[in-house]
Short mmCIF file of N, CA and C in Angstrom, two decimals:
data_model
loop_
_atom_site.label_atom_id
_atom_site.label_comp_id
_atom_site.label_asym_id
_atom_site.label_seq_id
_atom_site.Cartn_x
_atom_site.Cartn_y
_atom_site.Cartn_z
N MET A 1 -31.78 8.33 70.74
CA MET A 1 -31.98 8.43 71.81
C MET A 1 -33.21 9.39 72.02
N PRO A 2 -34.58 9.22 72.77
CA PRO A 2 -35.83 10.07 72.35
C PRO A 2 -35.33 11.52 73.23
N ARG A 3 -35.88 12.61 72.34
CA ARG A 3 -35.49 13.68 73.22
C ARG A 3 -36.78 14.53 74.12
N PRO A 4 -36.45 15.09 75.24
CA PRO A 4 -37.79 15.22 75.98
C PRO A 4 -38.91 16.34 75.39
N ASP A 5 -39.91 16.01 75.70
CA ASP A 5 -41.06 16.82 74.78
C ASP A 5 -40.96 18.11 75.39
N PRO A 6 -40.66 19.11 75.04
CA PRO A 6 -40.85 20.38 75.74
C PRO A 6 -42.65 20.90 75.87
N THR A 7 -43.35 19.87 75.55
CA THR A 7 -44.79 20.81 75.58
C THR A 7 -44.95 19.72 77.19
N GLY A 8 -44.28 19.14 77.43
CA GLY A 8 -44.95 18.04 78.35
C GLY A 8 -44.74 18.64 80.04
N PRO A 9 -44.66 18.23 81.02
CA PRO A 9 -44.88 18.61 82.30
C PRO A 9 -43.31 18.63 82.69
N PRO A 10 -43.10 19.63 83.34
CA PRO A 10 -41.75 19.74 84.31
C PRO A 10 -42.01 18.97 85.56
N GLY A 11 -40.70 18.17 85.82
CA GLY A 11 -40.46 17.37 86.70
C GLY A 11 -40.87 15.76 86.68
N PRO A 12 -40.74 15.10 87.55
CA PRO A 12 -41.29 13.90 87.21
C PRO A 12 -42.66 13.56 87.12
N ALA A 13 -42.73 12.64 86.05
CA ALA A 13 -44.46 12.58 85.50
C ALA A 13 -44.86 11.22 85.37
N ARG A 14 -45.84 10.95 85.54
CA ARG A 14 -46.46 9.73 85.30
C ARG A 14 -47.20 9.48 84.09
N ARG A 15 -46.94 8.68 83.72
CA ARG A 15 -47.44 8.56 82.21
C ARG A 15 -49.03 7.32 82.01
N PHE A 16 -49.66 7.73 81.62
CA PHE A 16 -50.76 6.61 81.34
C PHE A 16 -51.38 6.49 79.82
N PRO A 17 -50.81 5.56 79.15
CA PRO A 17 -51.07 5.36 78.01
C PRO A 17 -52.86 5.09 77.44
N PHE A 18 -53.12 5.42 76.76
CA PHE A 18 -54.67 5.02 76.18
C PHE A 18 -54.21 3.71 75.69
N ARG A 19 -55.72 3.10 75.59
CA ARG A 19 -56.15 1.72 75.43
C ARG A 19 -56.70 2.09 74.14
N PHE A 20 -56.01 1.09 73.31
CA PHE A 20 -56.29 1.07 71.65
C PHE A 20 -57.38 -0.08 71.20
N ASP A 21 -58.69 -0.21 71.07
CA ASP A 21 -59.14 -1.08 70.42
C ASP A 21 -58.66 -1.50 69.11
N PRO A 22 -58.47 -2.65 68.86
CA PRO A 22 -57.70 -3.13 67.51
C PRO A 22 -58.74 -2.74 66.39
N ALA A 23 -59.72 -2.62 66.40
CA ALA A 23 -60.66 -2.39 65.41
C ALA A 23 -60.86 -0.53 64.95
N PHE A 24 -60.17 0.15 65.78
CA PHE A 24 -60.09 1.36 65.52
C PHE A 24 -58.66 2.02 65.32
N ARG A 25 -57.74 1.37 65.34
CA ARG A 25 -56.23 1.55 65.22
C ARG A 25 -55.97 2.43 64.02
N LEU A 26 -56.68 1.92 62.75
CA LEU A 26 -56.20 2.43 61.43
C LEU A 26 -56.74 3.89 61.52
N PRO A 27 -58.56 3.50 61.60
CA PRO A 27 -58.78 5.08 61.74
C PRO A 27 -58.39 6.29 62.50
N LEU A 28 -58.15 5.92 63.69
CA LEU A 28 -57.25 6.55 64.45
C LEU A 28 -56.22 7.25 64.33
N ALA A 29 -55.20 6.16 64.09
CA ALA A 29 -53.93 6.67 62.97
C ALA A 29 -54.25 7.68 61.72
N LEU A 30 -55.36 7.39 60.94
CA LEU A 30 -55.60 8.36 59.77
C LEU A 30 -55.97 9.60 60.59
N LEU A 31 -56.51 10.23 61.75
CA LEU A 31 -56.25 11.35 62.34
C LEU A 31 -54.90 11.79 63.20
N GLY A 32 -54.16 10.94 63.07
CA GLY A 32 -52.72 11.22 63.88
C GLY A 32 -52.40 10.58 65.39
N VAL A 33 -53.92 10.01 65.56
CA VAL A 33 -53.34 9.31 66.94
C VAL A 33 -53.01 7.94 67.02
N ARG A 34 -52.22 7.62 67.61
CA ARG A 34 -51.48 6.70 67.77
C ARG A 34 -50.62 6.03 69.22
N PRO A 35 -50.25 5.09 69.17
CA PRO A 35 -50.21 4.87 70.89
C PRO A 35 -48.77 5.87 71.33
N GLU A 36 -48.06 6.20 70.50
CA GLU A 36 -47.06 7.02 70.62
C GLU A 36 -47.37 8.38 70.90
N THR A 37 -48.51 8.69 70.48
CA THR A 37 -48.94 10.20 70.17
C THR A 37 -50.19 10.32 71.00
N ALA A 38 -50.59 9.12 71.78
CA ALA A 38 -51.80 9.52 72.81
C ALA A 38 -51.22 8.75 74.19
N VAL A 39 -51.48 9.92 75.28
CA VAL A 39 -50.68 9.92 76.59
C VAL A 39 -51.39 10.71 77.44
N VAL A 40 -51.69 10.65 78.61
CA VAL A 40 -52.01 11.12 79.88
C VAL A 40 -50.60 11.27 80.62
N GLU A 41 -50.18 12.70 81.13
CA GLU A 41 -48.89 12.33 81.68
C GLU A 41 -49.41 13.45 83.03
N LEU A 42 -49.16 12.93 84.06
CA LEU A 42 -49.25 13.93 85.38
C LEU A 42 -48.22 13.93 86.39
N ALA A 43 -47.88 15.70 86.71
CA ALA A 43 -46.79 15.77 87.26
C ALA A 43 -47.23 16.48 88.43
N PRO A 44 -46.51 16.75 89.45
CA PRO A 44 -46.62 17.82 90.56
C PRO A 44 -47.88 18.59 89.99
N ASP A 45 -47.88 19.46 89.07
CA ASP A 45 -47.91 21.17 88.50
C ASP A 45 -48.24 20.90 87.19
N ALA A 46 -48.61 19.87 86.88
CA ALA A 46 -49.29 19.86 85.60
C ALA A 46 -49.70 18.46 85.25
N LEU A 47 -50.76 18.83 84.43
CA LEU A 47 -51.72 17.54 83.54
C LEU A 47 -51.81 17.68 82.42
N VAL A 48 -51.16 17.18 81.38
CA VAL A 48 -51.24 17.22 79.87
C VAL A 48 -51.86 15.89 79.58
N VAL A 49 -52.52 16.25 78.57
CA VAL A 49 -53.06 15.23 77.74
C VAL A 49 -53.13 15.10 76.18
N ARG A 50 -52.28 14.40 75.69
CA ARG A 50 -51.86 14.45 74.53
C ARG A 50 -52.65 13.35 73.61
N PHE A 51 -53.36 13.73 72.33
CA PHE A 51 -53.97 12.85 71.76
C PHE A 51 -53.75 13.08 70.15
N GLY A 52 -52.86 12.83 69.63
CA GLY A 52 -52.56 13.20 68.47
C GLY A 52 -51.91 14.40 68.32
N PRO A 53 -52.77 15.38 67.44
CA PRO A 53 -52.41 16.65 67.50
C PRO A 53 -53.11 17.47 68.37
N TRP A 54 -54.17 17.33 68.83
CA TRP A 54 -54.84 17.78 69.90
C TRP A 54 -53.85 17.47 71.54
N ARG A 55 -54.12 18.66 72.25
CA ARG A 55 -53.58 18.64 73.67
C ARG A 55 -54.49 19.23 74.61
N LEU A 56 -54.47 19.33 75.60
CA LEU A 56 -54.95 19.80 76.84
C LEU A 56 -54.02 19.80 78.00
N ARG A 57 -54.00 20.89 78.43
CA ARG A 57 -52.77 21.63 79.57
C ARG A 57 -53.49 22.21 80.81
N THR A 58 -53.35 21.69 82.11
CA THR A 58 -53.98 22.31 83.20
C THR A 58 -52.96 21.99 84.34
N THR A 59 -53.40 22.54 85.39
CA THR A 59 -52.53 21.76 86.96
C THR A 59 -53.58 20.68 87.49
N PRO A 60 -52.98 19.88 88.30
CA PRO A 60 -53.67 18.75 88.56
C PRO A 60 -54.73 19.65 89.90
N ALA A 61 -54.35 20.68 90.43
CA ALA A 61 -55.36 21.23 91.47
C ALA A 61 -57.00 22.01 90.64
N ASN A 62 -56.74 21.71 89.17
CA ASN A 62 -58.12 22.71 88.76
C ASN A 62 -59.02 21.16 88.34
N VAL A 63 -58.36 19.90 88.51
CA VAL A 63 -59.20 18.30 88.87
C VAL A 63 -60.34 18.74 89.75
N ALA A 64 -61.51 19.20 89.48
CA ALA A 64 -62.67 19.24 90.64
C ALA A 64 -63.09 17.69 91.14
N GLY A 65 -63.00 16.62 89.96
CA GLY A 65 -63.67 15.14 90.40
C GLY A 65 -63.64 14.48 89.29
N VAL A 66 -63.22 13.12 89.84
CA VAL A 66 -63.01 12.09 88.50
C VAL A 66 -63.82 11.01 88.81
N GLU A 67 -64.60 10.44 87.24
CA GLU A 67 -65.59 9.31 87.91
C GLU A 67 -65.33 8.42 86.58
N LEU A 68 -65.35 6.86 87.03
CA LEU A 68 -65.02 6.15 85.94
C LEU A 68 -66.14 5.91 85.37
N SER A 69 -66.20 5.74 83.86
CA SER A 69 -67.36 5.75 82.72
C SER A 69 -66.86 4.28 81.81
N GLY A 70 -68.05 4.45 81.08
CA GLY A 70 -67.77 3.06 80.09
C GLY A 70 -68.71 1.75 80.59
N PRO A 71 -69.12 0.82 79.57
CA PRO A 71 -68.49 1.04 78.27
C PRO A 71 -69.62 2.09 77.28
N TYR A 72 -68.96 2.10 76.17
CA TYR A 72 -69.35 3.14 75.51
C TYR A 72 -69.92 2.92 74.23
N ARG A 73 -70.97 3.33 73.46
CA ARG A 73 -71.15 3.30 72.14
C ARG A 73 -69.67 3.76 71.26
N TRP A 74 -69.68 3.22 70.08
CA TRP A 74 -68.22 3.63 69.23
C TRP A 74 -68.51 4.54 68.71
N TRP A 75 -69.53 5.27 68.56
CA TRP A 75 -69.94 6.74 67.55
C TRP A 75 -69.95 7.82 68.56
N ARG A 76 -69.95 7.25 69.79
CA ARG A 76 -70.05 8.33 70.76
C ARG A 76 -68.32 8.63 71.46
N ALA A 77 -67.91 7.63 71.29
CA ALA A 77 -66.43 7.62 72.11
C ALA A 77 -65.31 7.56 71.24
N ILE A 78 -65.14 7.30 70.27
CA ILE A 78 -63.78 7.05 69.48
C ILE A 78 -63.26 8.17 68.52
N GLY A 79 -62.41 8.64 68.86
CA GLY A 79 -61.42 9.72 68.14
C GLY A 79 -62.22 11.30 69.33
N PRO A 80 -61.66 12.30 68.76
CA PRO A 80 -61.97 13.47 69.71
C PRO A 80 -63.47 13.72 69.63
N HIS A 81 -64.02 13.94 70.62
CA HIS A 81 -65.65 14.44 70.07
C HIS A 81 -65.77 15.97 71.31
N LEU A 82 -67.04 16.52 71.07
CA LEU A 82 -67.56 17.61 72.08
C LEU A 82 -69.07 17.08 72.30
N SER A 83 -69.39 16.78 73.60
CA SER A 83 -70.67 16.79 73.86
C SER A 83 -71.39 17.67 73.76
N LEU A 84 -72.57 17.57 73.12
CA LEU A 84 -73.53 19.00 72.91
C LEU A 84 -74.44 19.15 74.46
N ALA A 85 -74.39 17.74 74.65
CA ALA A 85 -75.11 18.21 76.20
C ALA A 85 -74.59 19.05 77.07
N ASP A 86 -73.20 18.84 77.43
CA ASP A 86 -72.48 20.04 78.27
C ASP A 86 -71.35 20.38 78.42
N GLY A 87 -71.01 20.05 77.12
CA GLY A 87 -69.76 21.13 76.36
C GLY A 87 -68.50 20.39 76.78
N GLY A 88 -68.85 19.27 77.41
CA GLY A 88 -67.58 18.10 77.52
C GLY A 88 -66.62 17.79 76.16
N ALA A 89 -65.52 17.39 76.51
CA ALA A 89 -64.74 16.67 75.21
C ALA A 89 -64.16 15.35 75.56
N THR A 90 -64.52 14.75 74.69
CA THR A 90 -63.86 13.36 74.81
C THR A 90 -62.61 12.72 73.80
N PHE A 91 -61.49 12.30 74.59
CA PHE A 91 -60.44 11.82 73.56
C PHE A 91 -60.52 9.87 74.01
N GLY A 92 -61.15 9.68 72.58
CA GLY A 92 -61.45 8.13 72.86
C GLY A 92 -60.35 7.02 71.92
N THR A 93 -60.21 5.86 72.42
CA THR A 93 -59.71 5.19 71.73
C THR A 93 -60.11 3.79 71.82
N SER A 94 -61.05 3.78 72.57
CA SER A 94 -61.73 2.37 73.13
C SER A 94 -62.99 2.48 73.85
N VAL A 95 -64.16 1.79 73.53
CA VAL A 95 -65.27 1.12 74.02
C VAL A 95 -65.08 0.68 75.55
N ALA A 96 -64.56 0.28 76.07
CA ALA A 96 -64.27 -0.57 77.03
C ALA A 96 -64.69 0.34 78.30
N ALA A 97 -63.61 1.68 78.34
CA ALA A 97 -64.02 1.92 79.82
C ALA A 97 -62.97 3.27 79.66
N GLY A 98 -63.47 4.30 80.60
CA GLY A 98 -62.69 5.69 80.74
C GLY A 98 -62.86 6.58 82.05
N LEU A 99 -62.15 7.31 82.29
CA LEU A 99 -62.05 8.24 83.06
C LEU A 99 -62.66 9.54 82.87
N CYS A 100 -63.62 10.25 83.22
CA CYS A 100 -64.26 11.58 83.37
C CYS A 100 -63.32 12.64 83.89
N LEU A 101 -62.84 13.93 83.41
CA LEU A 101 -62.31 14.47 85.07
C LEU A 101 -62.87 15.68 84.47
N ARG A 102 -63.71 16.41 85.53
CA ARG A 102 -64.47 17.31 85.86
C ARG A 102 -63.54 18.43 86.22
N PHE A 103 -63.49 19.77 85.68
CA PHE A 103 -62.61 21.00 86.01
C PHE A 103 -62.97 21.74 86.71
N THR A 104 -62.39 22.36 87.35
CA THR A 104 -63.06 23.73 88.29
C THR A 104 -63.18 24.83 87.64
N GLU A 105 -62.04 25.12 86.55
CA GLU A 105 -61.97 26.07 85.58
C GLU A 105 -61.85 25.78 84.15
N PRO A 106 -62.97 25.63 83.25
CA PRO A 106 -63.03 24.88 82.04
C PRO A 106 -61.66 25.10 81.48
N VAL A 107 -61.27 24.01 80.70
CA VAL A 107 -60.24 24.12 79.62
C VAL A 107 -59.87 24.00 78.28
N PRO A 108 -59.26 24.83 77.15
CA PRO A 108 -59.08 24.13 75.79
C PRO A 108 -58.60 22.96 75.42
N ALA A 109 -59.34 22.43 74.52
CA ALA A 109 -58.65 21.01 73.95
C ALA A 109 -58.87 20.45 72.54
N LEU A 110 -60.24 20.97 71.95
CA LEU A 110 -60.58 20.17 71.02
C LEU A 110 -59.90 21.47 69.93
N ALA A 111 -60.01 22.70 69.76
CA ALA A 111 -59.65 23.90 69.13
C ALA A 111 -58.55 24.40 69.12
N PRO A 112 -57.63 25.01 68.28
CA PRO A 112 -56.72 25.58 68.38
C PRO A 112 -57.09 26.92 69.49
N GLY A 113 -56.16 27.41 70.01
CA GLY A 113 -56.61 28.98 70.83
C GLY A 113 -57.26 28.68 72.45
N PRO A 114 -57.71 29.90 72.80
CA PRO A 114 -58.15 29.48 74.32
C PRO A 114 -59.76 29.24 74.31
N TRP A 115 -60.50 29.10 73.14
CA TRP A 115 -61.68 28.80 72.86
C TRP A 115 -61.97 27.58 72.11
N PRO A 116 -63.12 26.51 72.02
CA PRO A 116 -64.13 26.88 73.38
C PRO A 116 -63.31 26.16 74.58
N ARG A 117 -63.86 26.41 75.43
CA ARG A 117 -63.50 25.79 76.71
C ARG A 117 -64.35 24.74 77.44
N HIS A 118 -64.00 23.69 77.97
CA HIS A 118 -64.62 22.20 78.24
C HIS A 118 -64.27 22.23 79.78
N PRO A 119 -65.74 21.42 80.44
CA PRO A 119 -65.88 21.44 81.82
C PRO A 119 -65.75 20.14 82.34
N ALA A 120 -65.18 19.47 81.09
CA ALA A 120 -64.86 17.87 81.46
C ALA A 120 -64.10 17.33 80.27
N LEU A 121 -63.21 16.50 80.28
CA LEU A 121 -62.80 15.37 79.51
C LEU A 121 -62.99 14.25 80.10
N THR A 122 -63.00 13.13 79.21
CA THR A 122 -63.25 11.78 79.19
C THR A 122 -62.22 11.27 78.60
N VAL A 123 -61.25 10.57 79.05
CA VAL A 123 -59.75 9.89 78.43
C VAL A 123 -60.40 8.17 78.31
N THR A 124 -59.79 7.59 77.29
CA THR A 124 -60.06 6.02 77.66
C THR A 124 -58.64 5.53 77.69
N VAL A 125 -57.83 5.67 78.94
CA VAL A 125 -56.44 5.14 79.00
C VAL A 125 -56.67 3.94 79.74
N ALA A 126 -55.50 2.85 79.31
CA ALA A 126 -55.37 1.61 79.53
C ALA A 126 -56.00 0.91 80.99
N ASP A 127 -55.61 2.04 81.99
CA ASP A 127 -55.91 1.88 83.33
C ASP A 127 -56.62 2.97 84.30
N PRO A 128 -57.65 3.22 83.58
CA PRO A 128 -58.69 4.35 84.43
C PRO A 128 -58.48 4.78 85.71
N ALA A 129 -58.71 3.56 86.60
CA ALA A 129 -58.52 3.14 87.85
C ALA A 129 -57.18 3.74 88.67
N ALA A 130 -56.09 3.72 87.95
CA ALA A 130 -54.80 3.90 88.30
C ALA A 130 -54.96 5.57 87.91
N LEU A 131 -55.21 6.14 87.14
CA LEU A 131 -55.02 7.55 86.41
C LEU A 131 -56.22 8.32 87.99
N ARG A 132 -57.33 7.49 88.26
CA ARG A 132 -58.09 7.89 89.28
C ARG A 132 -57.66 8.40 90.36
N ASP A 133 -57.13 7.24 90.95
CA ASP A 133 -56.11 7.42 92.27
C ASP A 133 -55.08 8.16 92.29
N ALA A 134 -54.20 8.27 90.90
CA ALA A 134 -53.27 9.12 90.88
C ALA A 134 -53.50 10.61 91.26
N LEU A 135 -55.00 11.02 90.93
CA LEU A 135 -55.38 12.23 90.58
C LEU A 135 -56.00 12.81 92.10
N THR A 136 -56.46 11.54 92.78
CA THR A 136 -57.10 12.10 93.86
C THR A 136 -56.29 12.04 95.21
N VAL A 137 -55.61 10.87 95.15
CA VAL A 137 -54.56 10.78 96.29
C VAL A 137 -53.86 11.91 96.36
N GLY A 138 -53.79 12.29 97.81
CA GLY A 138 -53.06 13.46 97.97
C GLY A 138 -52.88 14.48 97.44
N SER A 139 -53.76 14.87 96.39
CA SER A 139 -54.22 16.21 95.79
C SER A 139 -55.41 16.77 96.76
N SER A 140 -55.50 18.35 96.33
CA SER A 140 -56.67 18.95 96.60
C SER A 140 -57.90 19.03 95.61
N GLY A 141 -57.33 18.71 94.35
CA GLY A 141 -58.80 18.15 93.32
C GLY A 141 -59.09 16.69 93.44
N GLY A 142 -59.80 16.40 92.58
CA GLY A 142 -60.26 14.85 92.88
C GLY A 142 -61.68 14.79 93.46
N ALA A 143 -62.11 13.58 93.20
CA ALA A 143 -63.48 13.05 93.59
C ALA A 143 -63.40 12.76 95.33
#
């Protein structure tokens, strides 16, 4: 029987798994990023993104906007990335499509500890439109 994840959000959470392109499964697995370790969990009071050993935790109210994006070039989207243009982070497993989440207050994601903080995060979940809709419907945040 699986044990509850103590780092996950409290209460009922919706889970949005990442889409894994077959060509990138092995290289991502070497980083610890596999389908069972990569998920976005959305609860009324928490948004938690797990990407292998990387974590981002904030509240849904901190999401200032969301935008569908993609397709991507593989070298800019696969794995954990930092955008030198705007300081945003990417947790990528697919080149097909993703969702960019913009935050009111920047949050840590790529390094342990509180710094650096990122103003946005792009995630390549299997259903980016469903995550967009879950973040925007009935919330104070969102686009």
